[in-house]
């Protein structure tokens, strides 16, 4: 079945450094790849997404890249701040709907001041 | 503009009992997906409802069922509760039949004792 693998499971960086989280997916038909940030006890919040017809997308300090051939996509956060500390999930769509998502297991990002 | 709302926020049930969770989608959204998030894991897709019908289903037993109402709100029902059903249940809504990004509710924390 469909699968999304996410690495690393934990990531610790100093404030101001960059953080990179990588994901791979198995379903060639996936065409939508969102990233969610989840703080402790709160709902997952969509922070950026990318569709299969785009290779890269940037929103201020956050960027996502997609390599459809290799079935890889990555999240890049530059100039990290303590408030970036959270669990980040990548996901890939299936079944032709952006509401049907297979999630990775998450990356716990800690940004040390 | 109200986002996705879920009720109740917390619930404690006994093994073997039945539970109903509720979700109201974001204004303008017509598609509801349900997810189960175990502690320390990524959300797992249960099923999606559109036009009052289950359109897609994940790898969950028939004990998990749902319903969508004409106003697009949705219910998730779980019968014969097991200890392993203890989790955060998330509802996500999307628009245009699931063709737009998914926004999550705050979840219902279900504890089965």
PDB file of C-alpha atoms in Angstrom:
ATOM      1  CA  UNK A   1       0.000   0.000   0.000  1.00  0.00           C
ATOM      2  CA  UNK A   2       0.918   3.665   0.024  1.00  0.00           C
ATOM      3  CA  UNK A   3       3.729   4.650   2.368  1.00  0.00           C
ATOM      4  CA  UNK A   4       5.579   7.823   3.379  1.00  0.00           C
ATOM      5  CA  UNK A   5       8.914   7.660   5.153  1.00  0.00           C
ATOM      6  CA  UNK A   6      10.257  10.688   7.019  1.00  0.00           C
ATOM      7  CA  UNK A   7      13.740  11.427   8.357  1.00  0.00           C
ATOM      8  CA  UNK A   8      15.094  12.330  10.806  1.00  0.00           C
ATOM      9  CA  UNK A   9      12.739  11.504  13.664  1.00  0.00           C
ATOM     10  CA  UNK A  10      14.383  14.151  15.869  1.00  0.00           C
ATOM     11  CA  UNK A  11      16.382  17.228  14.910  1.00  0.00           C
ATOM     12  CA  UNK A  12      18.087  19.703  17.196  1.00  0.00           C
ATOM     13  CA  UNK A  13      19.540  22.965  15.845  1.00  0.00           C
ATOM     14  CA  UNK A  14      20.816  26.251  17.200  1.00  0.00           C
ATOM     15  CA  UNK A  15      18.724  29.354  16.703  1.00  0.00           C
ATOM     16  CA  UNK A  16      19.592  30.911  13.351  1.00  0.00           C
ATOM     17  CA  UNK A  17      20.707  27.636  11.752  1.00  0.00           C
ATOM     18  CA  UNK A  18      18.835  25.863   8.951  1.00  0.00           C
ATOM     19  CA  UNK A  19      16.793  22.676   9.357  1.00  0.00           C
ATOM     20  CA  UNK A  20      16.053  20.113   6.654  1.00  0.00           C
ATOM     21  CA  UNK A  21      13.515  17.296   6.842  1.00  0.00           C
ATOM     22  CA  UNK A  22      13.273  14.681   4.098  1.00  0.00           C
ATOM     23  CA  UNK A  23      10.459  12.399   2.970  1.00  0.00           C
ATOM     24  CA  UNK A  24      10.005   9.689   0.384  1.00  0.00           C
ATOM     25  CA  UNK A  25       6.707   8.310  -0.898  1.00  0.00           C
ATOM     26  CA  UNK A  26       5.710   5.125  -2.680  1.00  0.00           C
ATOM     27  CA  UNK A  27       2.574   5.944  -4.716  1.00  0.00           C
ATOM     28  CA  UNK A  28       3.482   7.245  -8.170  1.00  0.00           C
ATOM     29  CA  UNK A  29      -0.024   8.702  -8.477  1.00  0.00           C
ATOM     30  CA  UNK A  30       0.476  11.071  -5.516  1.00  0.00           C
ATOM     31  CA  UNK A  31       0.309  14.642  -6.793  1.00  0.00           C
ATOM     32  CA  UNK A  32      -0.019  16.793  -3.685  1.00  0.00           C
ATOM     33  CA  UNK A  33       2.479  17.067  -0.827  1.00  0.00           C
ATOM     34  CA  UNK A  34       1.646  19.192   2.220  1.00  0.00           C
ATOM     35  CA  UNK A  35       3.677  19.830   5.346  1.00  0.00           C
ATOM     36  CA  UNK A  36       2.034  20.249   8.737  1.00  0.00           C
ATOM     37  CA  UNK A  37       3.371  21.662  11.989  1.00  0.00           C
ATOM     38  CA  UNK A  38       1.910  20.296  15.196  1.00  0.00           C
ATOM     39  CA  UNK A  39       2.638  21.851  18.577  1.00  0.00           C
ATOM     40  CA  UNK A  40       2.035  19.832  21.723  1.00  0.00           C
ATOM     41  CA  UNK A  41      -1.669  19.306  22.321  1.00  0.00           C
ATOM     42  CA  UNK A  42      -2.701  21.263  19.239  1.00  0.00           C
ATOM     43  CA  UNK A  43      -4.045  20.528  15.782  1.00  0.00           C
ATOM     44  CA  UNK A  44      -1.780  19.972  12.765  1.00  0.00           C
ATOM     45  CA  UNK A  45      -1.418  23.275  10.908  1.00  0.00           C
ATOM     46  CA  UNK A  46      -0.657  23.467   7.205  1.00  0.00           C
ATOM     47  CA  UNK A  47       2.546  25.448   6.722  1.00  0.00           C
ATOM     48  CA  UNK A  48       3.331  24.873   3.051  1.00  0.00           C
ATOM     49  CA  UNK A  49       2.360  22.530   0.247  1.00  0.00           C
ATOM     50  CA  UNK A  50       3.532  21.660  -3.238  1.00  0.00           C
ATOM     51  CA  UNK A  51       1.879  20.066  -6.221  1.00  0.00           C
ATOM     52  CA  UNK A  52       3.479  17.629  -8.607  1.00  0.00           C
ATOM     53  CA  UNK A  53       3.785  20.123 -11.457  1.00  0.00           C
ATOM     54  CA  UNK A  54       6.117  22.328  -9.386  1.00  0.00           C
ATOM     55  CA  UNK A  55       9.684  21.543  -8.303  1.00  0.00           C
ATOM     56  CA  UNK A  56      10.110  24.139  -5.581  1.00  0.00           C
ATOM     57  CA  UNK A  57       8.015  26.540  -3.537  1.00  0.00           C
ATOM     58  CA  UNK A  58       9.073  29.149  -1.019  1.00  0.00           C
ATOM     59  CA  UNK A  59       7.227  31.136   1.632  1.00  0.00           C
ATOM     60  CA  UNK A  60       9.454  33.463   3.647  1.00  0.00           C
ATOM     61  CA  UNK A  61      11.771  31.231   5.743  1.00  0.00           C
ATOM     62  CA  UNK A  62      10.162  27.979   4.588  1.00  0.00           C
ATOM     63  CA  UNK A  63      10.755  26.177   1.309  1.00  0.00           C
ATOM     64  CA  UNK A  64       9.775  22.802  -0.073  1.00  0.00           C
ATOM     65  CA  UNK A  65      11.385  20.908  -2.936  1.00  0.00           C
ATOM     66  CA  UNK A  66       9.975  17.969  -4.875  1.00  0.00           C
ATOM     67  CA  UNK A  67      11.736  15.380  -7.036  1.00  0.00           C
ATOM     68  CA  UNK A  68       8.971  13.312  -8.645  1.00  0.00           C
ATOM     69  CA  UNK A  69      11.377  10.998 -10.424  1.00  0.00           C
ATOM     70  CA  UNK A  70      13.040   9.984  -7.179  1.00  0.00           C
ATOM     71  CA  UNK A  71       9.797  10.318  -5.156  1.00  0.00           C
ATOM     72  CA  UNK A  72      11.515  12.612  -2.677  1.00  0.00           C
ATOM     73  CA  UNK A  73      10.380  15.869  -1.136  1.00  0.00           C
ATOM     74  CA  UNK A  74      12.007  18.017   1.514  1.00  0.00           C
ATOM     75  CA  UNK A  75      11.217  20.870   3.889  1.00  0.00           C
ATOM     76  CA  UNK A  76      13.811  23.575   4.453  1.00  0.00           C
ATOM     77  CA  UNK A  77      13.548  26.085   7.290  1.00  0.00           C
ATOM     78  CA  UNK A  78      16.124  28.884   7.333  1.00  0.00           C
ATOM     79  CA  UNK A  79      17.035  31.228  10.191  1.00  0.00           C
ATOM     80  CA  UNK A  80      15.287  28.979  12.702  1.00  0.00           C
ATOM     81  CA  UNK A  81      13.678  30.513  15.778  1.00  0.00           C
ATOM     82  CA  UNK A  82      12.654  28.927  19.103  1.00  0.00           C
ATOM     83  CA  UNK A  83       8.985  29.191  18.059  1.00  0.00           C
ATOM     84  CA  UNK A  84       9.749  26.824  15.168  1.00  0.00           C
ATOM     85  CA  UNK A  85      10.101  24.041  17.766  1.00  0.00           C
ATOM     86  CA  UNK A  86       7.326  21.504  17.105  1.00  0.00           C
ATOM     87  CA  UNK A  87       6.653  18.202  15.368  1.00  0.00           C
ATOM     88  CA  UNK A  88       6.607  18.448  11.587  1.00  0.00           C
ATOM     89  CA  UNK A  89       4.748  15.949   9.392  1.00  0.00           C
ATOM     90  CA  UNK A  90       5.072  15.432   5.677  1.00  0.00           C
ATOM     91  CA  UNK A  91       2.207  13.856   3.772  1.00  0.00           C
ATOM     92  CA  UNK A  92       1.330  12.631   0.296  1.00  0.00           C
ATOM     93  CA  UNK A  93      -2.113  12.540  -1.270  1.00  0.00           C
ATOM     94  CA  UNK A  94      -3.755   9.413  -2.662  1.00  0.00           C
ATOM     95  CA  UNK A  95      -6.992   8.498  -4.376  1.00  0.00           C
ATOM     96  CA  UNK A  96      -7.089  11.763  -6.296  1.00  0.00           C
ATOM     97  CA  UNK A  97      -8.088  13.908  -3.312  1.00  0.00           C
ATOM     98  CA  UNK A  98      -6.071  16.434  -1.326  1.00  0.00           C
ATOM     99  CA  UNK A  99      -8.072  15.398   1.714  1.00  0.00           C
ATOM    100  CA  UNK A 100      -6.783  11.816   1.534  1.00  0.00           C
ATOM    101  CA  UNK A 101      -3.309  11.930   3.013  1.00  0.00           C
ATOM    102  CA  UNK A 102      -0.699   9.412   4.045  1.00  0.00           C
ATOM    103  CA  UNK A 103       1.496  10.930   6.733  1.00  0.00           C
ATOM    104  CA  UNK A 104       5.081  10.348   7.717  1.00  0.00           C
ATOM    105  CA  UNK A 105       5.850   9.545  11.341  1.00  0.00           C
ATOM    106  CA  UNK A 106       6.961  13.078  12.116  1.00  0.00           C
ATOM    107  CA  UNK A 107      10.137  14.969  12.983  1.00  0.00           C
ATOM    108  CA  UNK A 108      10.493  16.589  16.381  1.00  0.00           C
ATOM    109  CA  UNK A 109      12.394  19.820  15.784  1.00  0.00           C
ATOM    110  CA  UNK A 110      14.020  21.559  18.740  1.00  0.00           C
ATOM    111  CA  UNK A 111      15.527  25.013  18.226  1.00  0.00           C
ATOM    112  CA  UNK A 112      17.855  26.013  21.039  1.00  0.00           C
ATOM    113  CA  UNK A 113      18.229  29.709  21.818  1.00  0.00           C
TER     114      UNK A 113
ATOM    115  CA  UNK B   1     -14.799  32.593   9.758  1.00  0.00           C
ATOM    116  CA  UNK B   2     -15.064  29.485  11.927  1.00  0.00           C
ATOM    117  CA  UNK B   3     -12.504  26.840  11.169  1.00  0.00           C
ATOM    118  CA  UNK B   4     -13.016  23.113  11.590  1.00  0.00           C
ATOM    119  CA  UNK B   5     -14.674  22.350  14.918  1.00  0.00           C
ATOM    120  CA  UNK B   6     -14.890  19.011  16.693  1.00  0.00           C
ATOM    121  CA  UNK B   7     -16.804  17.807  19.725  1.00  0.00           C
ATOM    122  CA  UNK B   8     -16.273  16.684  22.352  1.00  0.00           C
ATOM    123  CA  UNK B   9     -12.655  17.636  23.063  1.00  0.00           C
ATOM    124  CA  UNK B  10     -12.095  14.794  25.507  1.00  0.00           C
ATOM    125  CA  UNK B  11     -13.913  11.541  26.135  1.00  0.00           C
ATOM    126  CA  UNK B  12     -13.401   8.515  28.373  1.00  0.00           C
ATOM    127  CA  UNK B  13     -15.136   5.250  27.473  1.00  0.00           C
ATOM    128  CA  UNK B  14     -15.054   1.665  28.698  1.00  0.00           C
ATOM    129  CA  UNK B  15     -14.003  -1.292  26.573  1.00  0.00           C
ATOM    130  CA  UNK B  16     -16.906  -2.647  24.536  1.00  0.00           C
ATOM    131  CA  UNK B  17     -18.812   0.630  24.497  1.00  0.00           C
ATOM    132  CA  UNK B  18     -19.672   2.702  21.452  1.00  0.00           C
ATOM    133  CA  UNK B  19     -18.692   6.304  20.775  1.00  0.00           C
ATOM    134  CA  UNK B  20     -19.763   9.068  18.379  1.00  0.00           C
ATOM    135  CA  UNK B  21     -17.509  11.977  17.500  1.00  0.00           C
ATOM    136  CA  UNK B  22     -18.663  15.053  15.616  1.00  0.00           C
ATOM    137  CA  UNK B  23     -17.099  17.448  13.131  1.00  0.00           C
ATOM    138  CA  UNK B  24     -18.233  20.680  11.507  1.00  0.00           C
ATOM    139  CA  UNK B  25     -16.175  21.598   8.447  1.00  0.00           C
ATOM    140  CA  UNK B  26     -14.701  24.988   7.667  1.00  0.00           C
ATOM    141  CA  UNK B  27     -17.161  27.323   5.988  1.00  0.00           C
ATOM    142  CA  UNK B  28     -17.293  26.638   2.258  1.00  0.00           C
ATOM    143  CA  UNK B  29     -15.876  23.117   2.555  1.00  0.00           C
ATOM    144  CA  UNK B  30     -17.872  20.085   1.446  1.00  0.00           C
ATOM    145  CA  UNK B  31     -15.520  17.165   2.118  1.00  0.00           C
ATOM    146  CA  UNK B  32     -14.609  15.655   5.473  1.00  0.00           C
ATOM    147  CA  UNK B  33     -11.804  13.194   6.215  1.00  0.00           C
ATOM    148  CA  UNK B  34     -11.204  11.464   9.537  1.00  0.00           C
ATOM    149  CA  UNK B  35      -7.837  10.493  10.967  1.00  0.00           C
ATOM    150  CA  UNK B  36      -6.614   8.597  14.014  1.00  0.00           C
ATOM    151  CA  UNK B  37      -3.417   9.831  15.654  1.00  0.00           C
ATOM    152  CA  UNK B  38      -1.822   7.573  18.236  1.00  0.00           C
ATOM    153  CA  UNK B  39       0.632   9.142  20.683  1.00  0.00           C
ATOM    154  CA  UNK B  40       3.924   9.932  18.991  1.00  0.00           C
ATOM    155  CA  UNK B  41       2.686   8.921  15.532  1.00  0.00           C
ATOM    156  CA  UNK B  42       1.473  10.639  12.409  1.00  0.00           C
ATOM    157  CA  UNK B  43      -2.257  10.792  11.650  1.00  0.00           C
ATOM    158  CA  UNK B  44      -3.670   7.679   9.939  1.00  0.00           C
ATOM    159  CA  UNK B  45      -6.441   8.045   7.371  1.00  0.00           C
ATOM    160  CA  UNK B  46      -9.715   6.378   8.384  1.00  0.00           C
ATOM    161  CA  UNK B  47     -12.139   7.491   5.650  1.00  0.00           C
ATOM    162  CA  UNK B  48     -13.433  10.418   3.628  1.00  0.00           C
ATOM    163  CA  UNK B  49     -17.004  11.613   3.137  1.00  0.00           C
ATOM    164  CA  UNK B  50     -18.300  13.621   0.204  1.00  0.00           C
ATOM    165  CA  UNK B  51     -21.900  14.108  -0.917  1.00  0.00           C
ATOM    166  CA  UNK B  52     -23.035  12.141   2.143  1.00  0.00           C
ATOM    167  CA  UNK B  53     -21.195   9.016   1.043  1.00  0.00           C
ATOM    168  CA  UNK B  54     -17.994   7.295   2.077  1.00  0.00           C
ATOM    169  CA  UNK B  55     -15.712   7.846  -0.865  1.00  0.00           C
ATOM    170  CA  UNK B  56     -12.428   6.365   0.301  1.00  0.00           C
ATOM    171  CA  UNK B  57     -11.458   4.176   3.230  1.00  0.00           C
ATOM    172  CA  UNK B  58      -8.171   3.433   4.922  1.00  0.00           C
ATOM    173  CA  UNK B  59      -7.100   0.222   6.635  1.00  0.00           C
ATOM    174  CA  UNK B  60      -9.575   0.305   9.532  1.00  0.00           C
ATOM    175  CA  UNK B  61     -12.072  -2.394  10.568  1.00  0.00           C
ATOM    176  CA  UNK B  62     -15.827  -2.142  10.073  1.00  0.00           C
ATOM    177  CA  UNK B  63     -16.180  -1.116  13.729  1.00  0.00           C
ATOM    178  CA  UNK B  64     -15.322   2.342  12.403  1.00  0.00           C
ATOM    179  CA  UNK B  65     -18.193   3.910  10.508  1.00  0.00           C
ATOM    180  CA  UNK B  66     -19.288   7.384   9.632  1.00  0.00           C
ATOM    181  CA  UNK B  67     -21.917   9.642   8.282  1.00  0.00           C
ATOM    182  CA  UNK B  68     -22.127  12.985   6.533  1.00  0.00           C
ATOM    183  CA  UNK B  69     -25.157  15.242   6.782  1.00  0.00           C
ATOM    184  CA  UNK B  70     -26.642  17.575   4.152  1.00  0.00           C
ATOM    185  CA  UNK B  71     -24.936  20.556   5.856  1.00  0.00           C
ATOM    186  CA  UNK B  72     -21.568  18.758   5.309  1.00  0.00           C
ATOM    187  CA  UNK B  73     -20.984  18.045   9.014  1.00  0.00           C
ATOM    188  CA  UNK B  74     -19.886  14.543   9.834  1.00  0.00           C
ATOM    189  CA  UNK B  75     -19.859  11.905  12.562  1.00  0.00           C
ATOM    190  CA  UNK B  76     -17.400   9.134  13.289  1.00  0.00           C
ATOM    191  CA  UNK B  77     -18.778   6.108  15.136  1.00  0.00           C
ATOM    192  CA  UNK B  78     -16.650   3.423  16.732  1.00  0.00           C
ATOM    193  CA  UNK B  79     -18.315   0.259  18.063  1.00  0.00           C
ATOM    194  CA  UNK B  80     -17.001  -2.359  20.486  1.00  0.00           C
ATOM    195  CA  UNK B  81     -14.196  -0.113  21.706  1.00  0.00           C
ATOM    196  CA  UNK B  82     -10.784  -1.632  22.341  1.00  0.00           C
ATOM    197  CA  UNK B  83      -7.987  -0.254  24.504  1.00  0.00           C
ATOM    198  CA  UNK B  84      -6.018   0.259  21.282  1.00  0.00           C
ATOM    199  CA  UNK B  85      -8.636   2.709  20.025  1.00  0.00           C
ATOM    200  CA  UNK B  86      -7.330   5.264  22.524  1.00  0.00           C
ATOM    201  CA  UNK B  87      -6.000   8.115  20.381  1.00  0.00           C
ATOM    202  CA  UNK B  88      -6.561  11.647  19.138  1.00  0.00           C
ATOM    203  CA  UNK B  89      -9.233  11.621  16.432  1.00  0.00           C
ATOM    204  CA  UNK B  90      -8.822  14.401  13.918  1.00  0.00           C
ATOM    205  CA  UNK B  91     -11.260  15.677  11.374  1.00  0.00           C
ATOM    206  CA  UNK B  92     -10.029  17.543   8.304  1.00  0.00           C
ATOM    207  CA  UNK B  93     -12.153  19.421   5.822  1.00  0.00           C
ATOM    208  CA  UNK B  94     -11.428  20.437   2.258  1.00  0.00           C
ATOM    209  CA  UNK B  95     -13.360  22.071  -0.521  1.00  0.00           C
ATOM    210  CA  UNK B  96     -14.408  21.324  -4.085  1.00  0.00           C
ATOM    211  CA  UNK B  97     -14.855  17.635  -3.421  1.00  0.00           C
ATOM    212  CA  UNK B  98     -11.458  17.321  -1.802  1.00  0.00           C
ATOM    213  CA  UNK B  99      -9.611  19.318  -4.416  1.00  0.00           C
ATOM    214  CA  UNK B 100      -8.306  21.977  -2.015  1.00  0.00           C
ATOM    215  CA  UNK B 101      -5.935  21.836   0.914  1.00  0.00           C
ATOM    216  CA  UNK B 102      -7.128  20.123   4.102  1.00  0.00           C
ATOM    217  CA  UNK B 103      -7.549  21.994   7.380  1.00  0.00           C
ATOM    218  CA  UNK B 104      -7.703  20.108  10.662  1.00  0.00           C
ATOM    219  CA  UNK B 105      -9.894  20.486  13.699  1.00  0.00           C
ATOM    220  CA  UNK B 106      -8.428  20.459  17.189  1.00  0.00           C
ATOM    221  CA  UNK B 107      -9.302  16.809  17.627  1.00  0.00           C
ATOM    222  CA  UNK B 108     -11.123  14.628  20.143  1.00  0.00           C
ATOM    223  CA  UNK B 109      -8.931  12.847  22.675  1.00  0.00           C
ATOM    224  CA  UNK B 110     -10.528   9.410  23.244  1.00  0.00           C
ATOM    225  CA  UNK B 111      -9.369   7.286  26.163  1.00  0.00           C
ATOM    226  CA  UNK B 112     -10.640   3.717  26.433  1.00  0.00           C
ATOM    227  CA  UNK B 113     -10.281   2.115  29.877  1.00  0.00           C
TER     228      UNK B 113
END
